[in-house]
Coordinates of N, CA and C in Angstrom, one line a residue:
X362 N 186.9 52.5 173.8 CA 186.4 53.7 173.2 C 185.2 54.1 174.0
X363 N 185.0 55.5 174.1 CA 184.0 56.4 174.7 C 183.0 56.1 174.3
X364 N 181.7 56.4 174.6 CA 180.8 56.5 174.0 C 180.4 58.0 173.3
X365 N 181.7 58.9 173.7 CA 181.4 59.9 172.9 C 182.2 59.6 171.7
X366 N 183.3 59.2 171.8 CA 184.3 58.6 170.6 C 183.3 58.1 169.8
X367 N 182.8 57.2 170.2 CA 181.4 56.4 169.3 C 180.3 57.3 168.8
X368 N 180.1 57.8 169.0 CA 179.0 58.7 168.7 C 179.7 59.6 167.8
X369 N 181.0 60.2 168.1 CA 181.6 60.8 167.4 C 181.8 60.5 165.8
X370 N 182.5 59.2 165.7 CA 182.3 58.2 164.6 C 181.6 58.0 163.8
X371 N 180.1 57.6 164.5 CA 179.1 57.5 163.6 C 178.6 58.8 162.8
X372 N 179.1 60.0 163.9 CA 178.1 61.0 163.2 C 179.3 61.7 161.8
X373 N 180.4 61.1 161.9 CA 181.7 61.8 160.8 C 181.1 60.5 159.5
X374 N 181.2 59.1 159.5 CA 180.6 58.5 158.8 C 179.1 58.8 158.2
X375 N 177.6 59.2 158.9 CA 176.8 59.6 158.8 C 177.1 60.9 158.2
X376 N 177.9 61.4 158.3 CA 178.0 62.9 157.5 C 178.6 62.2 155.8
X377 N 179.6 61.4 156.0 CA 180.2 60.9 154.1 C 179.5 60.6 153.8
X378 N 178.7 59.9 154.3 CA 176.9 58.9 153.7 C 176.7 59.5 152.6
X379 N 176.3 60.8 153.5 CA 175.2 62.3 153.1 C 176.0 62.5 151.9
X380 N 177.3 63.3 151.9 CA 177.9 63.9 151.2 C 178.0 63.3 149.7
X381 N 177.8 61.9 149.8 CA 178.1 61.0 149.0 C 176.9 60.9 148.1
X382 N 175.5 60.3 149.1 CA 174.2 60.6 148.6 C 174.1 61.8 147.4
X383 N 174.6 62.9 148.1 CA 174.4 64.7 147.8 C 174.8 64.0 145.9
X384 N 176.3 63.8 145.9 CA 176.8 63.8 145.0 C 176.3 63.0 144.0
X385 N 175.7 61.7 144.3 CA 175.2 61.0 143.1 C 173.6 61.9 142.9
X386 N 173.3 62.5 143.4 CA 171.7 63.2 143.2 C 172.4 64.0 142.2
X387 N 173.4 64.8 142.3 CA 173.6 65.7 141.7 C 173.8 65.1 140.1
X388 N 175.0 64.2 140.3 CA 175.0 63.3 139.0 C 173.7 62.7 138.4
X389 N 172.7 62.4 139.1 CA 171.6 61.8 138.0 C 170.5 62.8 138.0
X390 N 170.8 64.5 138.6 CA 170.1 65.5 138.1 C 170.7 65.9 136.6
X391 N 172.0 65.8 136.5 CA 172.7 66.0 135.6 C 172.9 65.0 134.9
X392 N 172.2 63.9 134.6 CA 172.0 63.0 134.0 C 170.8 63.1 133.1
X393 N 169.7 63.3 134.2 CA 168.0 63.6 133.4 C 168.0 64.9 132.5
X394 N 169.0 65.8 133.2 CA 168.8 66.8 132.3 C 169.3 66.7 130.7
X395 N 170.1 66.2 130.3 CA 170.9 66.0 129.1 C 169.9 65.4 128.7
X396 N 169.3 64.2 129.1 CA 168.3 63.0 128.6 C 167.2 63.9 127.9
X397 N 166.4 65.0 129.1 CA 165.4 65.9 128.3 C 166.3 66.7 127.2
X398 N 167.0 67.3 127.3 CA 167.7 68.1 125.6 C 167.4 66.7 124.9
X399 N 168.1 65.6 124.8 CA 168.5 64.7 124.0 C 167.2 64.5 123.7
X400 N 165.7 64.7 124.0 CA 164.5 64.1 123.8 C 164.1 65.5 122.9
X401 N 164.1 66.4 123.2 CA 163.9 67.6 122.5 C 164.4 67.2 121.1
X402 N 165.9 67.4 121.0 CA 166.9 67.4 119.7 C 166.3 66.2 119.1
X403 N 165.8 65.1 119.4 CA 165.5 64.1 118.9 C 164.1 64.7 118.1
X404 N 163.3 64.9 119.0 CA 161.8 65.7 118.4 C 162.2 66.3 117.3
X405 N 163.2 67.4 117.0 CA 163.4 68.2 116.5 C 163.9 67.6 114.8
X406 N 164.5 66.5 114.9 CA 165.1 65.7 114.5 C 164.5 65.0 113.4
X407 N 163.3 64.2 114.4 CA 161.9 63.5 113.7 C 161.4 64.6 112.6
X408 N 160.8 66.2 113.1 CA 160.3 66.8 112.4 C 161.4 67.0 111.3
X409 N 162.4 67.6 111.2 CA 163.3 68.0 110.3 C 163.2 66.6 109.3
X410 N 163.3 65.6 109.4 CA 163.7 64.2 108.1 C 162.4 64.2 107.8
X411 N 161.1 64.8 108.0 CA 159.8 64.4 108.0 C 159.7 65.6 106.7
X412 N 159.9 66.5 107.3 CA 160.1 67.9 106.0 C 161.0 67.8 104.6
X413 N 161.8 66.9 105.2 CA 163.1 66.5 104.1 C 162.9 65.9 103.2
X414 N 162.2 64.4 103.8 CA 161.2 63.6 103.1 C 160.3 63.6 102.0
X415 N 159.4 65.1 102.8 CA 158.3 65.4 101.7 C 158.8 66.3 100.9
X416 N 160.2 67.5 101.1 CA 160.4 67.9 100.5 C 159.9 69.5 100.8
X417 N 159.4 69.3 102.1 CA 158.3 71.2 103.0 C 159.7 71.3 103.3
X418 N 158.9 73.1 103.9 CA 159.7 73.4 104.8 C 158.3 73.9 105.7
X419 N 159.1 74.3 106.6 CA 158.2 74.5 107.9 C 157.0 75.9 107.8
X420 N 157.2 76.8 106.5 CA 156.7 77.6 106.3 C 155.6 77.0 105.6
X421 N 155.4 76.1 104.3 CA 154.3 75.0 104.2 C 153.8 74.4 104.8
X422 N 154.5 74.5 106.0 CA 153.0 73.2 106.7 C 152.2 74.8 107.6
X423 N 153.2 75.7 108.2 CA 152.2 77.2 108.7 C 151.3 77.7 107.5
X424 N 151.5 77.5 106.2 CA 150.1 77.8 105.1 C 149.2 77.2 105.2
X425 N 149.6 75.5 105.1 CA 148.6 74.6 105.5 C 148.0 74.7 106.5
X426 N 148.5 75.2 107.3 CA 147.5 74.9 109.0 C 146.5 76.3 108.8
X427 N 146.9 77.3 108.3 CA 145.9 78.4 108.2 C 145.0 78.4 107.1
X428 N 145.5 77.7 106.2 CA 144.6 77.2 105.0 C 143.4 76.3 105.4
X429 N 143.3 75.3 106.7 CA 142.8 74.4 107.1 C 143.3 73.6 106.4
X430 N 144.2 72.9 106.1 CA 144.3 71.7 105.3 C 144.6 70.8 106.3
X431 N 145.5 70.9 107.1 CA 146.1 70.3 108.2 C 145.1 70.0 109.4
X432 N 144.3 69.1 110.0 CA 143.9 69.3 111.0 C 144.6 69.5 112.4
X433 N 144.5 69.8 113.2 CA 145.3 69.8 114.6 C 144.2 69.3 115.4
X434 N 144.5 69.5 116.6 CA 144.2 69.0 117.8 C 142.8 69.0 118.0
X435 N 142.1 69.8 117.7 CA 140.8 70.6 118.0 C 139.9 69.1 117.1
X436 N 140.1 68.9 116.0 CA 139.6 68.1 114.8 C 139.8 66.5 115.1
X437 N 141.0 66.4 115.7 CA 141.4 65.0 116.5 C 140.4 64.2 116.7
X438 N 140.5 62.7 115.8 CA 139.5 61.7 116.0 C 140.6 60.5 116.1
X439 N 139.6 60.1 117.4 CA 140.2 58.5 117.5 C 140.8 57.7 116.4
X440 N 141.8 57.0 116.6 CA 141.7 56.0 115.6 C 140.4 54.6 115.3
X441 N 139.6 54.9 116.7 CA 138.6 53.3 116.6 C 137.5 54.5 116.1
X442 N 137.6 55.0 115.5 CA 136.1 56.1 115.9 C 135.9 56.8 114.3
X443 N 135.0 56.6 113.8 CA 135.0 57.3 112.2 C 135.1 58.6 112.6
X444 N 135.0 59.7 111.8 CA 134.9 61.2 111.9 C 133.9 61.2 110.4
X445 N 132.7 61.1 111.7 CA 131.2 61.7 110.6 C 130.7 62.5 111.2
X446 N 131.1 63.4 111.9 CA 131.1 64.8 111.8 C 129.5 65.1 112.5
X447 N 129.2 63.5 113.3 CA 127.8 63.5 113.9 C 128.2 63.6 115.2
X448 N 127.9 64.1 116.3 CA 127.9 63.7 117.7 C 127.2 62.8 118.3
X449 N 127.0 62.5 119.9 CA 126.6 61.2 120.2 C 125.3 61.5 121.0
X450 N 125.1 63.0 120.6 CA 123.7 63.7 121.6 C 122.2 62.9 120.8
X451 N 121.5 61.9 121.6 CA 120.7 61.2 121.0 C 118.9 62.4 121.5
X452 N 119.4 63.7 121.8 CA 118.2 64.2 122.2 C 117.9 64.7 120.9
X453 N 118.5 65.0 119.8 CA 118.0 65.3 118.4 C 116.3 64.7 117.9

């Protein structure tokens, strides 16, 4: 065999490598993606039996959040941490 024969070879093999690589990326792009829906639909999931549970619907908890009853994010206190409504500025 040539050493172009050889070179030839390697580079038709070096090409299925690729092709092959190509193909499983594609598969476990199309793998993660179904995984993120399935994580969503799941979220969605949690909230809905959570509503079901208490017996809301989703327009009770938007009265509550504008009523303030509900805290969100903004109000967020640790769990190790009381909420006394003091801060930690000792220049007072």
């Amino acid at each position: 065999m040539t050493k172009l024969e050889t070179l030839e070879k390697q580079r038709t093999k070096a090409q299925e490598r690729r092709e092959d690589f190509l193909a499983k990326a594609k598969k476990e792009e199309e793998k993660l993606k179904e995984l993120e829906v399935q994580i969503i639909l799941a979220k969605h999931e949690e909230r809905s039996d959570y509503l079901a549970k208490h017996h809301l619907t989703w327009a009770d908890i938007e009265k509550a959040l504008a009523e303030g009853r509900l805290k969100g994010d903004t109000k967020h206190v640790p769990f190790n941490q009381p909420d006394t409504g003091h801060d930690n500025n000792l220049q007072e």
